[in-house]
Amino acid sequence: MQSGLLVGLASLLPTACSPVAPAHPEDAVVIGALLPFSGSESAIGRNLEQAMLLAIEDLNAAGGLEGRPLDLRSRDSHSISERGFEQLLELLYTDQVAYLVGPEENELARDIASDVKALDVFQMLPGYAAPSIARNERRGGRMRLAPSPFEVGCALAMTAVSEDIDTANSLAARDDYNASVSSEFTTHFAALGGRILPSVTFTSGEQTYTSKISSAFGARAGRTLLAAYPATASTIVTEWTVSGRPGTWFLGPALRTEVLLANIPTGSLDGFFGVSPSLSLRSECQIEAGAEEKVDCTTGNAAAFISHFSRRWDDDAPLPAAHFYYDGIVLIAMGLAYAQATSGTIPSSGHELQSIVRELNSPDHEAASWRDLKTAMAKLRAGIPLRYVGAAAEYEFDDYGASTHYFMQRWTIDDGDFVDLAPISLACHAWK
């Protein structure tokens, strides 16, 4: 299993496992995390942990929870389901964490769902490939921060229409995330008046994908969505290039990574379009009315977080996903602080904490920025409800605990580099 979070400059990241953990304060409120420190996804694990450790430091500098510090306890998923599942069980049953971040791997998140519910644990899911949340539970509480496959598929379909594409299909991996992105793309494209041609699926890890490529492009679609993780996608793109580059691609969020570009023939994907989460705040984006709707977003908030992260971690750059992991820790802490102020105790029930975090992030509440957590935590400790303006987004959650996104970032590849294009406003929520 490969993660959907390989986005950013992998060359900037150390590949070593998490260092030996310092002693944990006895009175700390512990948040558990499962991250890929080894295996095929080891390049991203440390970067995501750094984002969470930075959040812990910022929150503790802001006073913690009535003087009690927060602490992070990380375990290694090994980038695979079997060993990762064992580590998840250790977090839940040995470490007995009540608040869990991750895992990044979709299958692991799905496999542990019954334990999360049985133990009434709170689970924050910042990863792009996290399972969808589409129902209420009476025990356990899950929250999803990154755009859903529904929103990704919508953005891809709207991009296709804006490019006057009449027909489309997909070449998609059979894992939960990529299969969902493919399904949502074709559904939205058909709803917008496009014609769907036969799509092709495959299992990651095959020796060759030549026949799959031939079948997908044999349909002669105006665009073919490549829904896969980078390791597999690089093999597909290389074999597609050797076969003469038939047809044209759309590229999903997991493919905005230097790992992909470093492992395909130079320039082979130049000119093709993709989408990924926008790190601009909703308030930083304006829709310009006219003959053709255009979106203009500034990037000051994301740039400030990148600078904050880089100063702390020796000029390392955060992966775009790291913004969501930082926010995941802060959202948990905000919920705990507010609950403590209003009820006298921090909730151990995941279901209760999920309800509190959703309630806090009502658009009616005063905004609190990650840039001034000292003020935010002081107000929460005084029982004042605040909504969170984070490093990745201004958060607003649906009834199930999934964050709602209103914009996605469009991009292309030019001369072997990723180039941002105008963001796109999502109209899909009105279709639900």
Coordinates of C-alpha atoms in Angstrom, one line a residue:
M1 CA 0.0 0.0 0.0
Q2 CA 1.3 3.4 -0.9
S3 CA 0.1 6.6 0.7
G4 CA -1.7 9.4 -1.1
L5 CA 0.4 12.0 0.6
L6 CA 3.5 12.0 -1.6
V7 CA 3.3 15.6 -2.4
G8 CA 6.1 18.1 -2.2
L9 CA 9.8 18.1 -2.5
A10 CA 10.9 14.7 -1.3
S11 CA 14.5 15.6 -1.9
L12 CA 14.3 18.1 0.9
L13 CA 13.4 15.4 3.5
P14 CA 15.5 13.3 5.7
T15 CA 14.8 9.6 5.2
A16 CA 15.8 8.4 8.7
C17 CA 13.3 7.0 11.1
S18 CA 11.9 9.1 13.9
P19 CA 14.7 9.8 16.5
V20 CA 14.6 8.3 19.9
A21 CA 11.7 9.9 21.7
P22 CA 12.4 12.2 24.7
A23 CA 11.0 11.3 28.1
H24 CA 7.2 12.0 28.1
P25 CA 6.0 14.3 30.9
E26 CA 4.0 12.3 33.4
D27 CA 1.1 14.7 33.5
A28 CA 1.0 15.3 29.7
V29 CA -2.1 14.9 27.6
V30 CA -0.8 12.4 25.0
I31 CA -1.8 12.3 21.3
G32 CA -0.9 9.2 19.4
A33 CA 0.3 9.1 15.8
L34 CA 1.0 6.4 13.3
L35 CA 3.4 7.5 10.5
P36 CA 5.5 5.8 7.9
F37 CA 9.1 6.2 9.2
S38 CA 10.3 3.2 7.3
G39 CA 9.4 1.3 4.1
S40 CA 8.3 2.7 0.8
E41 CA 6.8 5.9 2.3
S42 CA 9.6 6.7 4.7
A43 CA 10.4 10.0 3.0
I44 CA 7.2 11.6 4.3
G45 CA 6.9 10.3 7.8
R46 CA 9.5 12.5 9.5
N47 CA 8.2 15.7 7.7
L48 CA 4.6 15.0 9.0
E49 CA 5.9 14.3 12.5
Q50 CA 7.8 17.6 12.4
A51 CA 4.6 19.4 11.7
M52 CA 2.9 17.8 14.6
L53 CA 5.8 18.4 17.0
L54 CA 5.8 22.0 16.0
A55 CA 2.1 22.3 16.8
I56 CA 2.8 20.6 20.2
E57 CA 5.5 23.1 20.9
D58 CA 3.4 26.1 19.9
L59 CA 0.4 24.9 22.0
N60 CA 2.6 24.3 25.0
A61 CA 4.2 27.7 24.7
A62 CA 0.6 29.0 24.7
G63 CA -0.1 27.4 28.1
G64 CA -1.3 23.9 27.1
L65 CA -4.4 22.7 28.9
E66 CA -4.6 24.6 32.2
G67 CA -0.9 24.1 32.7
R68 CA -0.8 20.4 31.5
P69 CA 1.5 20.0 28.5
L70 CA 0.5 18.2 25.4
D71 CA 2.8 15.4 24.1
L72 CA 3.1 13.3 20.9
R73 CA 3.7 9.6 20.9
S74 CA 4.6 8.4 17.4
R75 CA 4.8 4.8 16.1
D76 CA 6.0 3.5 12.7
S77 CA 3.5 2.1 10.2
H78 CA 6.4 0.6 8.2
S79 CA 4.3 1.7 5.1
I80 CA 2.5 -1.6 5.1
S81 CA -0.7 -2.9 6.5
E82 CA 0.4 -5.9 8.6
R83 CA 3.2 -4.3 10.7
G84 CA 1.3 -1.0 10.8
F85 CA -1.8 -2.6 12.2
E86 CA 0.3 -4.1 15.0
Q87 CA 1.6 -0.6 15.8
L88 CA -1.9 0.8 15.8
L89 CA -3.0 -1.8 18.3
E90 CA 0.0 -0.9 20.5
L91 CA -1.1 2.8 20.4
L92 CA -4.7 1.9 21.3
Y93 CA -4.2 -0.9 23.8
T94 CA -0.7 -0.6 25.3
D95 CA -0.3 3.2 25.1
Q96 CA -4.0 3.6 25.6
V97 CA -4.2 6.9 23.7
A98 CA -7.6 8.5 23.6
Y99 CA -6.7 10.8 20.7
L100 CA -5.2 9.4 17.5
V101 CA -3.8 11.1 14.4
G102 CA -3.6 9.0 11.2
P103 CA -2.8 6.5 9.9
E104 CA -1.8 7.8 6.5
E105 CA -2.4 4.5 4.8
N106 CA -6.0 4.1 3.7
E107 CA -6.3 0.4 4.4
L108 CA -4.9 0.8 7.9
A109 CA -7.4 3.5 8.7
R110 CA -10.2 1.2 7.5
D111 CA -8.9 -1.8 9.4
I112 CA -8.7 0.0 12.7
A113 CA -12.2 1.6 12.4
S114 CA -14.0 -1.0 14.5
D115 CA -11.4 -0.6 17.4
V116 CA -11.7 3.1 17.3
K117 CA -15.5 2.8 17.6
A118 CA -15.3 0.1 20.3
L119 CA -12.9 2.1 22.5
D120 CA -14.6 5.4 21.7
V121 CA -11.3 7.0 20.6
F122 CA -11.1 10.3 18.7
Q123 CA -9.3 9.9 15.3
M124 CA -8.0 12.8 13.3
L125 CA -7.4 12.0 9.6
P126 CA -5.4 14.7 7.9
G127 CA -4.2 12.5 4.9
Y128 CA -5.4 12.9 1.4
A129 CA -6.2 9.2 1.1
A130 CA -8.1 9.0 4.4
P131 CA -11.4 7.1 4.3
S132 CA -14.5 9.1 3.6
I133 CA -16.7 9.9 6.6
A134 CA -20.3 9.7 5.6
R135 CA -22.3 8.5 8.7
N136 CA -22.8 9.4 12.3
E137 CA -21.6 7.1 15.1
R138 CA -22.6 6.9 18.7
R139 CA -19.1 5.9 19.8
G140 CA -15.7 7.0 18.5
G141 CA -15.2 10.2 16.6
R142 CA -13.5 10.6 13.2
M143 CA -12.6 13.9 11.4
R144 CA -11.2 14.3 7.9
L145 CA -9.3 17.4 7.0
A146 CA -8.1 17.1 3.3
P147 CA -10.5 17.4 0.3
S148 CA -12.5 14.3 -0.3
P149 CA -12.5 12.2 -3.5
F150 CA -15.9 13.9 -4.2
E151 CA -14.2 17.3 -4.2
V152 CA -11.2 16.1 -6.2
G153 CA -13.4 14.5 -8.8
C154 CA -15.5 17.7 -9.0
A155 CA -12.4 19.8 -9.6
L156 CA -11.1 17.4 -12.3
A157 CA -14.5 17.4 -14.1
M158 CA -14.8 21.1 -14.0
T159 CA -11.3 21.5 -15.4
A160 CA -12.2 19.1 -18.2
V161 CA -15.2 21.2 -19.1
S162 CA -13.2 24.4 -19.0
E163 CA -10.8 22.8 -21.5
D164 CA -13.7 21.9 -23.8
I165 CA -13.1 18.2 -23.3
D166 CA -16.1 16.2 -24.6
T167 CA -15.1 12.6 -23.7
A168 CA -13.1 11.2 -20.8
N169 CA -12.1 7.9 -19.1
S170 CA -9.6 6.8 -16.5
L171 CA -6.7 4.4 -15.8
A172 CA -7.1 3.8 -12.1
A173 CA -5.5 1.7 -9.3
R174 CA -8.0 -0.5 -7.5
D175 CA -7.2 0.8 -4.0
D176 CA -10.0 2.6 -2.2
Y177 CA -8.7 6.2 -2.7
N178 CA -7.8 6.1 -6.4
A179 CA -10.9 4.1 -7.2
S180 CA -13.0 6.7 -5.5
V181 CA -11.3 9.6 -7.2
S182 CA -11.9 7.9 -10.6
S183 CA -15.5 7.2 -9.8
E184 CA -16.2 10.7 -8.7
F185 CA -14.4 12.2 -11.7
T186 CA -16.5 10.3 -14.2
T187 CA -19.7 10.9 -12.2
H188 CA -19.2 14.6 -12.1
F189 CA -18.0 14.8 -15.7
A190 CA -21.2 13.0 -16.9
A191 CA -23.3 15.4 -14.7
L192 CA -21.7 18.3 -16.5
G193 CA -22.6 16.9 -19.9
G194 CA -19.5 15.0 -20.8
R195 CA -19.5 11.5 -22.2
I196 CA -17.7 8.8 -20.3
L197 CA -15.8 6.2 -22.3
P198 CA -14.7 2.7 -21.0
S199 CA -12.2 3.0 -18.1
V200 CA -9.5 0.6 -17.1
T201 CA -8.4 -0.5 -13.6
F202 CA -5.2 -2.2 -12.5
T203 CA -3.5 -3.6 -9.4
S204 CA -0.4 -1.7 -8.2
G205 CA 2.8 -3.6 -8.2
E206 CA 2.3 -5.4 -11.6
Q207 CA 5.4 -6.1 -13.7
T208 CA 4.1 -4.1 -16.6
Y209 CA 1.0 -2.1 -17.5
T210 CA 1.4 -2.1 -21.3
S211 CA -1.9 -3.9 -22.0
K212 CA -3.8 -1.6 -19.5
I213 CA -2.3 1.5 -21.2
S214 CA -3.3 0.2 -24.6
S215 CA -6.9 -0.6 -23.5
A216 CA -7.3 2.8 -21.8
F217 CA -6.1 4.9 -24.7
G218 CA -7.8 2.6 -27.2
A219 CA -11.0 4.3 -26.2
R220 CA -9.6 7.5 -27.7
A221 CA -11.0 9.7 -24.9
G222 CA -10.3 13.5 -24.9
R223 CA -8.6 13.0 -21.5
T224 CA -7.6 10.0 -19.5
L225 CA -7.3 10.4 -15.7
L226 CA -4.3 8.7 -14.2
A227 CA -5.4 7.8 -10.7
A228 CA -2.5 6.1 -9.0
Y229 CA 0.3 6.7 -6.5
P230 CA 3.7 7.9 -7.7
A231 CA 5.7 4.7 -7.7
T232 CA 3.1 2.9 -10.0
A233 CA 2.4 6.0 -12.0
S234 CA 6.1 6.5 -12.9
T235 CA 6.1 3.0 -14.4
I236 CA 2.9 3.7 -16.3
V237 CA 4.1 7.0 -17.6
T238 CA 7.4 5.5 -18.7
E239 CA 5.8 2.7 -20.6
W240 CA 3.2 5.1 -22.1
T241 CA 6.1 7.3 -23.3
V242 CA 7.9 4.3 -24.9
S243 CA 4.7 3.3 -26.6
G244 CA 4.5 6.7 -28.4
R245 CA 2.5 8.9 -26.0
P246 CA -1.0 8.1 -27.2
G247 CA -3.7 10.4 -25.9
T248 CA -3.5 12.9 -23.1
W249 CA -3.6 12.8 -19.3
F250 CA -5.3 14.3 -16.3
L251 CA -3.3 13.9 -13.1
G252 CA -4.7 13.4 -9.6
P253 CA -3.5 15.0 -6.3
A254 CA -1.1 12.2 -5.3
L255 CA 1.0 12.9 -8.4
R256 CA 2.1 16.4 -7.6
T257 CA 5.4 15.2 -6.3
E258 CA 9.0 15.5 -7.3
V259 CA 9.2 11.7 -6.8
L260 CA 7.1 11.2 -9.9
L261 CA 9.1 13.7 -12.0
A262 CA 12.4 12.2 -11.0
N263 CA 11.3 8.7 -12.2
I264 CA 9.8 9.4 -15.6
P265 CA 11.4 10.5 -18.9
T266 CA 12.3 14.2 -18.8
G267 CA 9.4 16.3 -20.1
S268 CA 7.1 13.4 -20.8
L269 CA 4.2 15.0 -18.8
D270 CA 4.8 18.6 -19.8
G271 CA 1.6 20.4 -20.7
F272 CA -0.8 18.1 -18.7
F273 CA -3.0 19.3 -16.0
G274 CA -3.7 18.2 -12.4
V275 CA -5.5 19.3 -9.2
S276 CA -4.5 19.3 -5.6
P277 CA -5.7 20.9 -2.4
S278 CA -5.5 24.6 -2.3
L279 CA -3.6 25.9 0.7
S280 CA -5.1 29.4 0.3
L281 CA -7.6 30.3 2.9
R282 CA -11.2 30.8 1.8
S283 CA -10.9 34.5 2.8
E284 CA -7.8 34.8 0.6
C285 CA -9.8 33.9 -2.5
Q286 CA -12.1 36.0 -4.6
I287 CA -14.3 35.0 -7.5
E288 CA -14.2 37.4 -10.3
A289 CA -17.5 37.6 -12.2
G290 CA -17.4 37.9 -15.9
A291 CA -17.9 36.0 -19.1
E292 CA -15.9 33.2 -17.6
E293 CA -15.6 32.8 -13.8
K294 CA -12.1 33.3 -12.5
V295 CA -10.7 32.7 -9.1
D296 CA -7.8 34.8 -7.6
C297 CA -6.2 33.6 -4.4
T298 CA -3.3 35.0 -2.4
T299 CA -0.9 32.7 -0.5
G300 CA 0.2 34.7 2.5
N301 CA -1.0 32.3 5.1
A302 CA 0.6 29.3 3.6
A303 CA 3.9 31.2 3.0
A304 CA 3.9 32.2 6.7
F305 CA 3.5 28.6 7.8
I306 CA 6.3 27.5 5.5
S307 CA 8.6 30.1 7.0
H308 CA 7.6 29.1 10.6
F309 CA 8.2 25.4 9.8
S310 CA 11.5 26.1 8.1
R311 CA 12.9 28.2 10.9
R312 CA 12.2 25.4 13.4
W313 CA 13.5 22.6 11.3
D314 CA 16.8 23.8 9.8
D315 CA 15.3 25.2 6.6
D316 CA 13.4 22.0 5.7
A317 CA 10.3 22.7 3.7
P318 CA 7.0 21.3 4.9
L319 CA 5.1 19.0 2.5
P320 CA 1.7 20.5 1.6
A321 CA 0.2 17.7 3.7
A322 CA 2.2 18.8 6.7
H323 CA -0.1 21.9 6.9
F324 CA -3.0 19.6 7.5
Y325 CA -1.1 17.5 10.1
Y326 CA -0.2 20.7 12.1
D327 CA -3.9 21.7 12.0
G328 CA -5.0 18.3 13.2
I329 CA -3.1 18.7 16.4
V330 CA -4.3 22.2 17.0
L331 CA -8.0 21.3 16.4
I332 CA -7.7 18.5 19.0
A333 CA -6.1 20.9 21.5
M334 CA -8.8 23.5 20.9
G335 CA -11.6 21.1 21.5
L336 CA -10.0 19.8 24.7
A337 CA -9.3 23.3 26.1
Y338 CA -12.9 24.4 25.4
A339 CA -14.4 21.3 26.9
Q340 CA -12.3 21.7 30.0
A341 CA -13.4 25.3 30.4
T342 CA -17.1 24.5 30.0
S343 CA -17.4 21.1 31.7
G344 CA -14.5 21.0 34.1
T345 CA -12.7 18.1 32.5
I346 CA -11.2 17.1 29.2
P347 CA -13.3 14.5 27.3
S348 CA -12.0 11.0 26.9
S349 CA -14.9 10.1 24.6
G350 CA -14.0 10.4 20.9
H351 CA -17.7 10.9 20.1
E352 CA -17.9 13.8 22.5
L353 CA -14.7 15.5 21.3
Q354 CA -15.8 15.2 17.6
S355 CA -19.0 17.0 18.4
I356 CA -17.2 19.8 20.3
V357 CA -14.7 20.4 17.5
R358 CA -17.5 20.5 14.9
E359 CA -19.4 22.9 17.1
L360 CA -16.4 25.2 17.6
N361 CA -15.8 25.6 13.9
S362 CA -19.2 27.1 13.2
P363 CA -19.0 30.1 10.8
D364 CA -20.8 32.1 13.5
H365 CA -17.9 31.9 15.9
E366 CA -14.9 34.3 16.2
A367 CA -11.9 33.3 14.2
A368 CA -8.6 32.2 15.8
S369 CA -5.4 31.9 13.8
W370 CA -2.6 29.4 14.2
R371 CA -0.3 32.5 14.2
D372 CA -1.6 33.6 17.6
L373 CA -2.3 30.4 19.6
K374 CA -1.5 32.2 22.9
T375 CA -4.5 34.4 22.5
A376 CA -6.7 31.6 21.1
M377 CA -6.0 29.2 23.9
A378 CA -6.5 31.8 26.5
K379 CA -10.0 32.6 25.1
L380 CA -10.8 28.9 24.9
R381 CA -9.7 28.4 28.5
A382 CA -12.1 31.2 29.4
G383 CA -15.0 29.3 27.6
I384 CA -15.1 31.5 24.5
P385 CA -15.9 29.3 21.4
L386 CA -13.6 29.9 18.5
R387 CA -13.3 28.6 14.9
Y388 CA -9.9 27.7 13.6
V389 CA -8.1 29.5 10.8
G390 CA -5.3 27.0 10.2
A391 CA -2.1 26.5 8.3
A392 CA -4.0 24.7 5.5
A393 CA -7.6 26.0 5.7
E394 CA -10.4 27.9 7.5
Y395 CA -12.2 24.9 8.9
E396 CA -15.9 24.1 8.6
F397 CA -17.2 20.6 9.1
D398 CA -20.2 18.8 7.9
D399 CA -22.5 16.7 10.1
Y400 CA -20.2 13.7 9.9
G401 CA -16.9 15.4 10.6
A402 CA -15.5 16.0 7.1
S403 CA -14.0 19.4 6.3
T404 CA -15.7 21.3 3.5
H405 CA -13.5 22.7 0.8
Y406 CA -14.5 25.4 -1.6
F407 CA -11.4 25.8 -3.9
M408 CA -8.9 23.4 -5.4
Q409 CA -5.5 24.3 -6.9
R410 CA -5.0 23.6 -10.6
W411 CA -1.5 23.1 -11.9
T412 CA 0.4 21.9 -15.0
I413 CA 3.9 20.7 -15.7
D414 CA 6.3 22.9 -17.7
D415 CA 9.9 21.9 -18.5
G416 CA 9.8 19.3 -15.8
D417 CA 8.5 21.6 -13.1
F418 CA 5.1 22.0 -11.4
V419 CA 3.5 25.4 -12.2
D420 CA 0.4 26.7 -10.4
L421 CA -2.5 27.9 -12.5
A422 CA -5.6 29.8 -11.3
P423 CA -7.5 27.9 -8.6
I424 CA -11.0 26.5 -9.3
S425 CA -14.1 27.2 -7.3
L426 CA -16.0 24.0 -6.5
A427 CA -19.7 24.1 -7.4
C428 CA -20.3 20.4 -6.5
H429 CA -21.6 20.9 -2.9
A430 CA -24.8 22.3 -4.4
W431 CA -25.3 19.0 -6.3
K432 CA -25.3 16.7 -3.2

